[in-house]
Structure formats: structure tokens, C-alpha cells
CSV table of C-alpha atoms in Angstrom, one decimal:
chain,number,residue,atom,x,y,z
H,1,MET,CA,15.6,191.6,117.8
H,2,ILE,CA,13.8,192.2,114.5
H,3,ARG,CA,16.7,194.3,113.4
H,4,HIS,CA,19.1,191.5,114.2
H,5,LEU,CA,17.0,189.0,112.3
H,6,LEU,CA,16.8,191.3,109.3
H,7,ALA,CA,20.4,192.0,109.3
H,8,ALA,CA,21.2,188.3,109.5
H,9,THR,CA,18.8,187.4,106.7
H,10,ALA,CA,20.2,190.1,104.5
H,11,LEU,CA,23.7,188.9,105.3
H,12,LEU,CA,22.7,185.3,104.5
H,13,ALA,CA,21.0,186.4,101.3
H,14,CYS,CA,24.1,188.3,100.2
H,15,ALA,CA,26.4,185.4,101.1
H,16,THR,CA,24.4,182.8,99.2
H,17,GLY,CA,23.9,185.2,96.3
H,18,ALA,CA,27.5,186.0,96.2
H,19,PHE,CA,28.3,182.3,96.5
H,20,ALA,CA,26.0,181.4,93.6
H,21,GLN,CA,27.6,184.1,91.5
H,22,SER,CA,31.1,183.2,92.2
H,23,ASP,CA,30.6,179.5,91.8
H,24,PRO,CA,32.2,178.8,88.5
H,25,ILE,CA,31.8,175.1,88.8
H,26,ALA,CA,28.0,175.2,89.0
H,27,GLU,CA,27.9,177.9,86.4
H,28,ARG,CA,30.0,175.9,83.8
H,29,GLN,CA,28.0,172.7,84.4
H,30,GLN,CA,24.8,174.7,83.8
H,31,LEU,CA,26.3,176.1,80.6
H,32,MET,CA,27.3,172.6,79.5
H,33,LYS,CA,23.8,171.4,80.0
H,34,SER,CA,22.6,174.3,77.8
H,35,LEU,CA,24.9,172.9,75.1
H,36,SER,CA,23.2,169.6,75.3
H,37,GLN,CA,19.8,171.2,75.3
H,38,SER,CA,20.5,173.2,72.2
H,39,ALA,CA,21.9,170.3,70.4
H,40,ARG,CA,18.6,168.5,70.7
H,41,ALA,CA,16.8,170.1,67.7
H,42,PRO,CA,19.6,169.6,65.1
H,43,GLY,CA,20.2,166.1,66.5
H,44,ALA,CA,16.6,165.1,65.8
H,45,MET,CA,17.0,166.6,62.3
H,46,LEU,CA,20.1,164.5,61.6
H,47,LYS,CA,18.3,161.4,62.7
H,48,GLY,CA,15.4,162.2,60.5
H,49,GLU,CA,13.1,162.5,63.5
H,50,ALA,CA,12.3,166.1,62.8
H,51,PRO,CA,12.1,168.2,59.6
H,52,PHE,CA,15.0,170.4,58.7
H,53,GLU,CA,14.6,173.9,60.0
H,54,LEU,CA,17.4,176.4,59.2
H,55,SER,CA,16.6,179.0,61.9
H,56,ALA,CA,16.7,176.4,64.7
H,57,VAL,CA,20.1,175.2,63.5
H,58,GLN,CA,21.4,178.7,63.3
H,59,ALA,CA,20.2,179.4,66.8
H,60,THR,CA,22.0,176.3,68.1
H,61,LEU,CA,25.2,177.3,66.4
H,62,LYS,CA,25.0,180.8,67.9
H,63,THR,CA,24.6,179.2,71.4
H,64,PHE,CA,27.6,177.1,70.7
H,65,ALA,CA,29.7,180.1,69.6
H,66,ASP,CA,28.5,182.1,72.7
H,67,VAL,CA,29.4,179.3,75.0
H,68,GLY,CA,32.7,178.9,73.4
H,69,LYS,CA,33.5,182.5,74.1
H,70,LYS,CA,32.3,182.4,77.7
H,71,ALA,CA,33.4,179.0,78.9
H,72,PRO,CA,37.2,179.5,79.3
H,73,THR,CA,36.6,182.1,82.0
H,74,LEU,CA,34.7,179.6,84.1
H,75,PHE,CA,37.7,177.4,84.9
H,76,PRO,CA,39.7,179.7,87.2
H,77,ALA,CA,42.5,178.4,89.3
H,78,GLY,CA,41.2,176.6,92.4
H,79,SER,CA,38.0,175.5,90.8
H,80,ASN,CA,39.4,172.0,90.2
H,81,VAL,CA,37.7,170.5,93.2
H,82,GLY,CA,34.1,170.5,94.6
H,83,HIS,CA,30.6,170.2,93.3
H,84,ASP,CA,31.3,166.9,91.8
H,85,THR,CA,33.3,168.5,89.1
H,86,ALA,CA,34.2,166.2,86.3
H,87,ALA,CA,36.9,168.5,84.9
H,88,MET,CA,40.2,166.7,84.9
H,89,PRO,CA,43.5,168.2,86.3
H,90,LYS,CA,44.8,168.6,82.8
H,91,VAL,CA,42.4,171.5,82.4
H,92,TRP,CA,44.8,173.5,84.6
H,93,THR,CA,48.1,171.8,83.8
H,94,ASP,CA,47.5,172.2,80.1
H,95,LYS,CA,45.5,175.4,80.2
H,96,ALA,CA,46.8,176.8,76.9
H,97,ASP,CA,45.6,173.7,74.9
H,98,PHE,CA,42.3,173.6,76.8
H,99,ASP,CA,41.6,177.3,75.9
H,100,ALA,CA,42.6,176.7,72.3
H,101,LYS,CA,40.1,173.9,72.2
H,102,TRP,CA,37.4,176.3,73.2
H,103,ALA,CA,38.6,178.9,70.7
H,104,LYS,CA,38.4,176.2,68.0
H,105,PHE,CA,35.0,175.2,69.0
H,106,GLU,CA,33.8,178.8,68.8
H,107,SER,CA,35.4,179.4,65.4
H,108,GLU,CA,34.0,176.2,64.0
H,109,ALA,CA,30.5,177.1,65.2
H,110,THR,CA,30.9,180.6,63.7
H,111,ALA,CA,32.1,179.2,60.4
H,112,ALA,CA,29.3,176.7,60.3
H,113,GLN,CA,26.8,179.6,60.7
H,114,ALA,CA,28.1,180.9,57.4
H,115,SER,CA,28.4,177.6,55.6
H,116,ILE,CA,25.1,176.0,56.6
H,117,LYS,CA,22.4,177.2,54.2
H,118,ASP,CA,20.2,174.2,53.5
H,119,GLU,CA,19.7,170.7,54.5
H,120,ALA,CA,22.6,169.3,52.5
H,121,SER,CA,25.1,171.7,53.9
H,122,PHE,CA,23.7,171.1,57.3
H,123,LYS,CA,24.2,167.3,57.0
H,124,ALA,CA,27.7,167.9,55.7
H,125,ASN,CA,28.9,170.4,58.2
H,126,PHE,CA,27.0,170.0,61.5
H,127,PRO,CA,28.5,166.7,62.6
H,128,GLY,CA,32.0,168.1,62.5
H,129,VAL,CA,31.0,170.8,65.0
H,130,ALA,CA,29.3,168.2,67.2
H,131,ARG,CA,32.4,166.1,67.3
H,132,ALA,CA,34.3,169.0,68.9
H,133,CYS,CA,32.3,168.1,72.1
H,134,GLY,CA,33.8,164.6,72.3
H,135,GLY,CA,37.2,165.9,71.1
H,136,CYS,CA,37.5,168.0,74.2
H,137,HIS,CA,35.8,165.6,76.6
H,138,GLU,CA,38.2,162.9,75.5
H,139,ASN,CA,41.1,164.6,77.3
H,140,TYR,CA,39.5,167.0,79.8
H,141,ARG,CA,36.4,165.5,81.2
H,142,ALA,CA,36.3,162.4,83.5
H,143,LYS,CA,33.8,159.9,82.3
H,144,LYS,CA,30.4,160.5,83.8
H,145,ASN,CA,30.1,156.9,85.1
V,1,MET,CA,65.3,105.2,90.3
V,2,LYS,CA,67.1,105.4,87.1
V,3,ARG,CA,63.8,104.5,85.3
V,4,LEU,CA,61.9,107.2,87.2
V,5,VAL,CA,64.4,109.9,86.2
V,6,PHE,CA,64.2,108.6,82.6
V,7,SER,CA,60.4,108.7,82.5
V,8,LEU,CA,60.3,112.1,84.1
V,9,ALA,CA,62.8,113.4,81.5
V,10,LEU,CA,60.7,111.8,78.8
V,11,LEU,CA,57.6,113.4,80.1
V,12,CYS,CA,59.3,116.7,80.3
V,13,ALA,CA,60.6,116.4,76.8
V,14,LEU,CA,57.2,115.5,75.6
V,15,GLY,CA,55.7,118.5,77.5
V,16,LEU,CA,58.2,120.8,75.9
V,17,GLY,CA,57.4,119.3,72.5
V,18,VAL,CA,53.7,119.9,73.0
V,19,PHE,CA,54.5,123.4,74.2
V,20,TRP,CA,56.7,124.0,71.1
V,21,TRP,CA,54.0,122.6,68.8
V,22,LEU,CA,51.2,124.5,70.4
V,23,THR,CA,53.1,127.8,70.4
V,24,ALA,CA,54.5,127.6,66.9
V,25,PRO,CA,53.4,130.6,64.9
V,26,GLY,CA,51.4,129.7,61.8
V,27,ALA,CA,51.0,131.8,58.7
V,28,ALA,CA,47.7,132.8,57.0
V,29,VAL,CA,49.2,133.2,53.6
V,30,SER,CA,52.0,131.3,51.9
V,31,ALA,CA,54.7,133.2,49.9
V,32,GLN,CA,53.2,131.6,46.8
V,33,ASP,CA,49.6,132.8,47.4
V,34,GLY,CA,51.1,136.2,48.5
V,35,ALA,CA,52.5,136.9,45.0
V,36,ALA,CA,48.9,137.0,43.6
V,37,LEU,CA,47.9,139.5,46.2
V,38,GLU,CA,50.4,142.1,45.1
V,39,SER,CA,48.4,143.2,42.1
V,40,GLY,CA,45.0,144.9,42.3
V,41,GLY,CA,43.4,146.3,45.4
V,42,ASP,CA,41.4,149.5,45.8
V,43,ARG,CA,42.5,152.5,47.8
V,44,ALA,CA,39.1,153.9,48.5
V,45,ARG,CA,37.9,150.6,49.8
V,46,GLY,CA,41.1,150.4,51.8
V,47,GLU,CA,40.3,153.7,53.5
V,48,ILE,CA,37.0,152.3,54.7
V,49,VAL,CA,38.8,149.2,56.1
V,50,PHE,CA,41.3,151.6,57.8
V,51,ASN,CA,38.5,153.6,59.4
V,52,ALA,CA,36.4,150.6,60.4
V,53,GLY,CA,39.4,148.9,61.9
V,54,GLY,CA,40.3,152.1,63.9
V,55,CYS,CA,44.0,151.8,63.1
V,56,ALA,CA,44.6,155.5,63.6
V,57,SER,CA,43.4,155.3,67.3
V,58,CYS,CA,46.6,153.4,68.2
V,59,HIS,CA,49.1,154.0,65.4
V,60,MET,CA,48.8,157.8,64.6
V,61,THR,CA,51.6,159.8,66.1
V,62,PRO,CA,50.3,161.3,69.4
V,63,GLY,CA,50.1,165.0,69.8
V,64,GLN,CA,49.1,165.9,66.3
V,65,SER,CA,45.8,165.6,64.5
V,66,GLU,CA,46.6,164.0,61.1
V,67,ARG,CA,45.1,160.5,61.2
V,68,THR,CA,47.2,159.5,58.3
V,69,VAL,CA,50.5,160.1,60.1
V,70,LEU,CA,51.2,156.7,61.4
V,71,GLY,CA,54.5,157.0,63.2
V,72,GLY,CA,53.3,155.1,66.3
V,73,GLY,CA,54.3,155.9,69.9
V,74,PHE,CA,50.9,155.7,71.6
V,75,ALA,CA,51.2,153.9,74.9
V,76,LEU,CA,48.6,151.3,76.0
V,77,THR,CA,48.8,150.5,79.7
V,78,SER,CA,47.6,147.0,80.7
V,79,PRO,CA,48.0,144.7,83.7
V,80,PHE,CA,51.0,143.1,81.9
V,81,GLY,CA,52.9,146.3,81.3
V,82,THR,CA,52.9,149.1,78.7
V,83,PHE,CA,52.6,148.3,75.0
V,84,VAL,CA,53.7,151.0,72.5
V,85,ALA,CA,52.0,151.0,69.1
V,86,PRO,CA,54.8,150.7,66.4
V,87,ASN,CA,55.4,152.8,63.3
V,88,ILE,CA,53.2,151.4,60.5
V,89,SER,CA,53.8,154.3,58.1
V,90,SER,CA,55.1,153.6,54.6
V,91,HIS,CA,58.7,154.3,55.7
V,92,PRO,CA,60.8,151.4,54.3
V,93,ARG,CA,63.1,151.1,57.4
V,94,ASP,CA,61.1,152.4,60.3
V,95,GLY,CA,57.6,151.6,59.2
V,96,ILE,CA,56.1,148.8,57.0
V,97,GLY,CA,57.0,150.3,53.6
V,98,ALA,CA,59.0,147.2,52.7
V,99,TRP,CA,56.1,144.8,53.6
V,100,LYS,CA,54.2,142.6,51.2
V,101,VAL,CA,50.5,142.2,51.3
V,102,ALA,CA,51.1,138.7,52.7
V,103,ASP,CA,53.1,140.2,55.6
V,104,LEU,CA,50.1,142.4,56.6
V,105,ALA,CA,47.8,139.5,56.2
V,106,ASN,CA,49.8,137.3,58.5
V,107,ALA,CA,50.1,140.1,61.0
V,108,MET,CA,46.3,140.9,61.0
V,109,LEU,CA,44.8,137.5,60.4
V,110,ARG,CA,47.2,135.4,62.5
V,111,GLY,CA,49.2,137.8,64.8
V,112,VAL,CA,52.5,136.7,63.3
V,113,SER,CA,55.3,139.0,62.2
V,114,PRO,CA,57.4,138.7,59.0
V,115,GLU,CA,60.1,137.1,61.2
V,116,GLY,CA,57.7,134.5,62.4
V,117,ALA,CA,57.2,135.8,65.9
V,118,HIS,CA,53.9,136.2,67.8
V,119,TYR,CA,52.4,139.6,68.2
V,120,TYR,CA,50.8,140.6,71.5
V,121,PRO,CA,47.0,140.8,71.4
V,122,ALA,CA,47.2,144.5,72.4
V,123,PHE,CA,47.2,144.6,68.6
V,124,PRO,CA,43.6,143.5,68.2
V,125,TYR,CA,44.2,140.7,65.7
V,126,THR,CA,41.8,138.5,67.6
V,127,THR,CA,39.2,140.6,65.8
V,128,TYR,CA,41.0,141.2,62.5
V,129,ALA,CA,41.5,137.4,62.2
V,130,HIS,CA,37.9,137.3,60.9
V,131,ALA,CA,38.6,139.9,58.1
V,132,LYS,CA,38.5,139.1,54.4
V,133,ILE,CA,41.9,138.8,52.6
V,134,GLU,CA,40.6,141.2,49.9
V,135,ASP,CA,40.1,143.8,52.6
V,136,VAL,CA,43.7,143.3,53.8
V,137,ARG,CA,44.9,143.9,50.3
V,138,ASP,CA,42.8,147.0,49.8
V,139,LEU,CA,44.0,148.3,53.2
V,140,MET,CA,47.6,147.7,52.1
V,141,VAL,CA,47.1,149.8,49.0
V,142,TYR,CA,45.7,152.6,51.2
V,143,LEU,CA,48.5,152.3,53.7
V,144,ARG,CA,51.2,152.5,51.0
V,145,SER,CA,49.6,155.8,49.8
V,146,LEU,CA,50.2,157.5,53.2
V,147,PRO,CA,53.2,159.5,54.2
V,148,ALA,CA,56.4,157.8,55.3
V,149,VAL,CA,57.3,158.8,58.9
V,150,GLU,CA,60.9,158.4,60.1
V,151,GLY,CA,61.8,157.1,63.5
V,152,LYS,CA,60.9,153.9,65.4
V,153,ALA,CA,58.5,154.0,68.3
V,154,ALA,CA,59.8,153.1,71.8
V,155,SER,CA,59.8,149.4,72.8
V,156,HIS,CA,57.2,147.9,75.1
V,157,ASP,CA,57.8,147.9,78.8
V,158,LEU,CA,56.6,144.5,80.0
V,159,GLN,CA,57.0,142.4,83.1
V,160,PHE,CA,58.5,138.9,82.9
V,161,PRO,CA,57.1,136.3,81.8
V,162,PHE,CA,55.1,138.5,79.3
V,163,THR,CA,58.4,139.5,77.6
V,164,ILE,CA,58.6,136.0,76.0
V,165,ARG,CA,56.6,136.1,72.8
V,166,ARG,CA,56.7,132.4,72.3
V,167,GLY,CA,54.4,131.9,75.3
V,168,LEU,CA,51.8,133.9,73.4
V,169,GLY,CA,51.2,130.8,71.3
V,170,LEU,CA,49.4,129.2,74.2
V,171,TRP,CA,47.3,132.3,74.7
V,172,LYS,CA,46.4,132.3,71.0
V,173,TRP,CA,45.6,128.6,71.2
V,174,LEU,CA,43.0,129.5,73.8
V,175,TYR,CA,41.6,132.7,72.4
V,176,LEU,CA,42.5,133.2,68.7
V,177,ASP,CA,39.7,132.0,66.5
V,178,THR,CA,40.6,132.3,62.9
V,179,THR,CA,37.4,131.0,61.3
V,180,PRO,CA,36.0,133.6,58.8
V,181,LEU,CA,32.7,135.1,59.7
V,182,LYS,CA,29.9,133.2,58.0
V,183,PRO,CA,27.1,135.2,56.4
V,184,GLU,CA,23.7,134.6,58.1
V,185,PRO,CA,21.3,134.2,55.3
V,186,VAL,CA,18.2,134.7,57.5
V,187,GLN,CA,19.4,138.2,58.4
V,188,SER,CA,19.3,141.3,56.2
V,189,GLU,CA,22.2,142.5,54.1
V,190,ALA,CA,22.7,145.5,56.4
V,191,TRP,CA,22.8,143.2,59.5
V,192,ASN,CA,25.5,141.0,57.8
V,193,ARG,CA,27.5,144.1,56.9
V,194,GLY,CA,27.2,145.4,60.4
V,195,HIS,CA,28.2,142.0,61.8
V,196,TYR,CA,31.3,142.1,59.7
V,197,LEU,CA,32.2,145.7,60.6
V,198,VAL,CA,31.7,145.2,64.3
V,199,GLU,CA,33.2,141.7,64.7
V,200,ALA,CA,36.0,141.6,62.1
V,201,LEU,CA,37.1,145.2,62.1
V,202,GLY,CA,35.6,147.5,64.7
V,203,HIS,CA,36.9,145.5,67.7
V,204,CYS,CA,34.1,147.0,69.7
V,205,ALA,CA,34.1,143.9,71.9
V,206,GLU,CA,37.7,144.4,72.9
V,207,CYS,CA,36.7,147.3,75.1
V,208,HIS,CA,33.1,146.5,75.7
V,209,SER,CA,33.6,143.1,77.3
V,210,PRO,CA,35.0,141.9,80.6
V,211,ARG,CA,38.2,139.9,80.6
V,212,ASN,CA,39.6,137.1,82.7
V,213,PRO,CA,42.9,137.4,84.6
V,214,ILE,CA,45.0,136.4,81.5
V,215,GLY,CA,43.3,138.9,79.3
V,216,GLY,CA,40.9,136.7,77.4
V,217,ILE,CA,37.4,138.0,76.7
V,218,ILE,CA,34.7,136.2,78.7
V,219,ALA,CA,32.5,134.9,75.9
V,220,ALA,CA,29.2,134.8,77.8
V,221,GLN,CA,29.5,138.5,78.6
V,222,ARG,CA,30.7,139.7,75.2
V,223,PHE,CA,29.6,143.4,74.8
V,224,ALA,CA,28.2,143.4,78.3
V,225,GLY,CA,30.7,146.1,79.5
V,226,GLY,CA,33.3,145.9,82.1
V,227,PRO,CA,36.3,147.6,83.6
V,228,ASP,CA,38.3,149.7,81.1
V,229,PRO,CA,41.1,147.5,79.8
V,230,GLU,CA,43.5,150.5,80.2
V,231,GLY,CA,42.6,150.7,83.9
V,232,HIS,CA,40.5,153.8,84.4
V,233,GLY,CA,36.7,153.7,84.7
V,234,PHE,CA,34.2,151.4,83.3
V,235,VAL,CA,33.1,150.7,79.7
V,236,PRO,CA,29.3,150.5,79.3
V,237,ASN,CA,27.1,147.5,78.3
V,238,ILE,CA,26.1,147.8,74.7
V,239,THR,CA,23.8,144.8,74.5
V,240,ALA,CA,20.1,145.2,74.7
V,241,LYS,CA,20.6,145.4,78.5
V,242,GLY,CA,22.4,148.8,78.1
V,243,LEU,CA,21.1,150.1,74.8
V,244,GLY,CA,17.5,148.9,75.2
V,245,ALA,CA,16.0,152.4,75.1
V,246,TRP,CA,18.2,153.5,72.2
V,247,SER,CA,16.7,153.5,68.7
V,248,ARG,CA,18.8,152.3,65.7
V,249,ALA,CA,19.1,156.0,64.7
V,250,ASP,CA,20.4,156.8,68.1
V,251,VAL,CA,23.2,154.3,67.8
V,252,SER,CA,24.1,155.4,64.3
V,253,GLU,CA,24.0,159.1,65.5
V,254,LEU,CA,26.5,158.3,68.3
V,255,LEU,CA,28.9,156.7,65.8
V,256,ALA,CA,28.6,159.9,63.6
V,257,THR,CA,28.7,162.7,66.2
V,258,GLY,CA,29.3,161.2,69.6
V,259,PHE,CA,25.9,162.3,70.9
V,260,THR,CA,24.0,160.0,73.2
V,261,PRO,CA,20.2,160.2,73.0
V,262,ASP,CA,20.1,162.9,75.6
V,263,TYR,CA,22.7,164.9,73.7
V,264,ASP,CA,25.5,164.5,76.1
V,265,SER,CA,28.6,163.5,74.3
V,266,VAL,CA,30.8,160.5,74.8
V,267,GLY,CA,34.3,161.0,75.9
V,268,GLY,CA,37.2,158.8,77.1
V,269,SER,CA,38.6,156.3,74.6
V,270,MET,CA,35.2,156.3,72.8
V,271,ALA,CA,35.8,159.8,71.4
V,272,ALA,CA,38.7,158.4,69.3
V,273,VAL,CA,36.4,155.5,68.1
V,274,VAL,CA,33.8,158.1,67.0
V,275,LYS,CA,36.6,159.8,64.9
V,276,ASN,CA,37.0,156.5,63.1
V,277,THR,CA,33.3,155.6,62.6
V,278,SER,CA,32.3,159.2,61.6
V,279,SER,CA,34.7,158.8,58.6
V,280,LEU,CA,32.7,155.8,57.4
V,281,PRO,CA,29.8,156.0,54.9
V,282,LYS,CA,26.5,156.5,56.7
V,283,ALA,CA,25.2,153.2,55.4
V,284,ASP,CA,28.0,151.4,57.3
V,285,ARG,CA,27.2,153.2,60.5
V,286,ASP,CA,23.5,152.3,60.1
V,287,ALA,CA,24.6,148.7,59.5
V,288,MET,CA,26.6,148.6,62.7
V,289,ALA,CA,23.7,150.0,64.6
V,290,GLU,CA,21.4,147.3,63.1
V,291,TYR,CA,23.8,144.6,64.2
V,292,LEU,CA,24.3,146.0,67.7
V,293,LYS,CA,20.6,146.5,68.3
V,294,SER,CA,20.2,142.8,67.6
V,295,LEU,CA,22.5,141.7,70.4
V,296,PRO,CA,20.5,139.9,73.1
V,297,ALA,CA,20.5,141.4,76.6
V,298,ARG,CA,23.5,140.1,78.6
V,299,GLU,CA,24.2,140.9,82.2
V,300,GLY,CA,27.6,142.4,82.6
V,301,PRO,CA,29.9,142.6,85.7
V,302,PRO,CA,28.5,145.0,88.3
V,303,ARG,CA,29.6,148.6,87.9
V,304,PRO,CA,31.7,149.7,90.8
V,305,ALA,CA,30.1,152.3,93.0
V,306,LYS,CA,31.0,155.7,91.9
V,307,GLN,CA,33.9,157.0,93.9
V,308,ALA,CA,32.9,159.7,96.3
V,309,SER,CA,34.4,162.8,94.7
V,310,LYS,CA,32.4,165.4,96.6
V,311,VAL,CA,34.9,167.6,98.4
V,312,ASP,CA,32.6,170.4,99.3
């Protein structure tokens, strides 16, 4: 009896674990939330609510670039339904353009890491990177509400 | 009997006469005044008018990223059919390269074409009608400096009776207000600038307000949000009802980067608007924020319940 229970528990644990791991929708939504999280600090600096801090801006840009590299793998075929996904069908019907948008996001974030050295270059260059978020959502993400 | 028929005919003729009179296209600028507008004008200021007015959102050639390539072709779906934005590049035959400043003024300020026909309000001249004539002149100097794009855009695909432009005269009689915006001396200079940018150029209300069945904005619910005029989704309330918790800096930031206060990023048709507003001087975005934050709370139409999209 105990053995059965253990086996069943182990099986269940495996199943849920495997499920969590192979659930690209939840994973990409989490990744997207991390983008918003990391945009907070530079956003406050742009609004003048926080003092400029180069290291925080660089950390955000690094997160952006890392996400830009990883994200395209999280939209496999078949992950267009479920989990309240807001990804639009165009993600899959126009995959080449969608992937190119991620590549551009990554390269812009990387380029900004080099070009942002002080507050002036931050104010000049960061908004452009930030607009890449909306530039992709415009075509590929259904409105939240 | 004969008399009855006669009076009916008279009434009908009278009615037609009134219709004809009500629907007659009127010009903003006479040919005489137009001549004086041909000299002067400032390209840099014109570029600001272009970005504040959001012309690129509709007139830039779709499928490419140059906001100055104005070949038209963007399709706007509506309950009346599909409108296609025309070519307004400097091409003399296919665009508006042969136009005078007065032609642009009559189009933007009155919704009337050089041939004297009414334009459809899908071209948001109900907003531009409040713009200053000097701004139209500056805009023309800017437009003339942009590349000529060959080829006409497709024609509109509309249902009868909306195919008859003359009938638009009635609509305009109801909804086109051509009085210039008056400065409000009790308000700050920034507020007045924001008022002008939002109400005479930005056409924010054209999307952020509910409309009646014939496409007129419901005045009491201006800026209070409503169904997307293009038919998908819902446009949020941007009066104090919707933006109450936003600071002025939050609104200005959204117009610069597209970030909401919780650093999500706006999408849908607002992403294109952000491309326009982000090209404006920061002082202008701050001014728009100042004006928007002064809008009193208005209750909008109820948001439809989110469609159940859970499949799992």
C-alpha cells in the first residue's frame, strides 16, 4: 500500500514537474513579467522619480538582451491555445517576422548597453529600446482587456 | 387632388433644396487668401504638426517602417465599410504634390476636397477643423519635403448609401464644429498647449470615446472610452475615471515609451500613436499630460465581460 502511494506520488510529482517544465506559455508569460519588472528602475529615472544610476540601467538592458535571445524558443507550434495566452495567431502564421522582432529587440538592447554611458545618453537612447515592446505587442499580442 | 399633389411636390422640392443647401461643401480658405499662404512656413514646426496629428499612422505605406513614405493603402474597417487612406506623398499625380496650401487647409479644416466634394470623417478632420491655419501651412512645407511615392491607393469599399459623398453634408452639419479653440486664460500655458495638441491635432477623442450608430462622438462621454471604432476590443477611459491613479509624469511617460505605470506596455492601435507622440518635444508630451489630467471623471460605457479564452 505504502509502496503504491509512494509510486503514485512520485509519478504525480514527475508529471507536474514535467508539465511545468514543458509549459512554454506559462514560462514566456513569466519571462514577460520579468521584462516589466526590470523596466521599473529605468522608468522611474526617466520620470525623474529616482536618481540616474548607470549600473541599474545596464542590468536592465542585459535582462532585455537575454530575454530577446531566449523568447523565440518559447513559442513552439501548438502553444497558441491555453493558459489564457494573449499571443495572436500571427505569431505562428508570420513566425519569421515575429522572430526578427525579437532579434531586433535583442540587438537594440545590446547596442544600448554600449551607447548608454551617462544620464544624457540614457535619456536619448533608452526610450527607443522601450518602444520595441509596444512595436511587437501592436501586432502580436491581443489587448489585455 | 391636384392641389395636394402640387403642395406635395412643392414640399418635396423645398426639402431637396434644404438638403442641397445643408449638404453644400463650404471652403475654409478662398483662392484669394490662399495665395498669401504660399510663401513662408517652417518645416521644423510642420514636422511637429505632422507628429502631433498622427498622419503617419494612417497614410504611411503599410509593411515598411519609414514614417515619411506616405503612399497610403492602410485599410480602416468600420461599420460602414472599409476606408483606404490615400497617397498624400509629394507625388504630383498620385499624391498631393500639385496641391496648394489652401487645398490642404480646406481638406483638414472643412473636410472638403479640391474638387469640392466631402471627405469621409474616417479622415479625422472633425479634430483638425480646430487647427490653426499657420500650422496647416507649416505642415504643407514639411509634406512637400517628403519623398514622392508613385501609385494610387485602392478605393474605399463601402455599402450604399455611404457611397454618396453628398449625404456627408448632413453628417457634418450635425458633427463638424469648425470654431477655433479658444485659449483659456485661467489655465497655464502648458495646459493650453496640451488642449490644442489633444483637441485640434492628436484626435485622441476619436478612439477614446463611444459613438452613436451614425458614427458621431457622444459628447457627454468624450474620452470615457468605448468599443474600438475598428471593431476589435475596447479602448480605455482616459478621463480622471480611468487615469485617476496616474501621475502627470506617468501619462507623459506613456506617450514617450508606451509604458503604463506598472511597466506593461500598450499595444493595439495605441502603439502607433506612441510612435507619433514619442517624436514630439518632451514639453509637448508634458503639456498633453497636463491637459488630460485635468479632464473631469466621466463614466464610460460598460466594458464587455472578457471573453472566456481559457481552453485548458
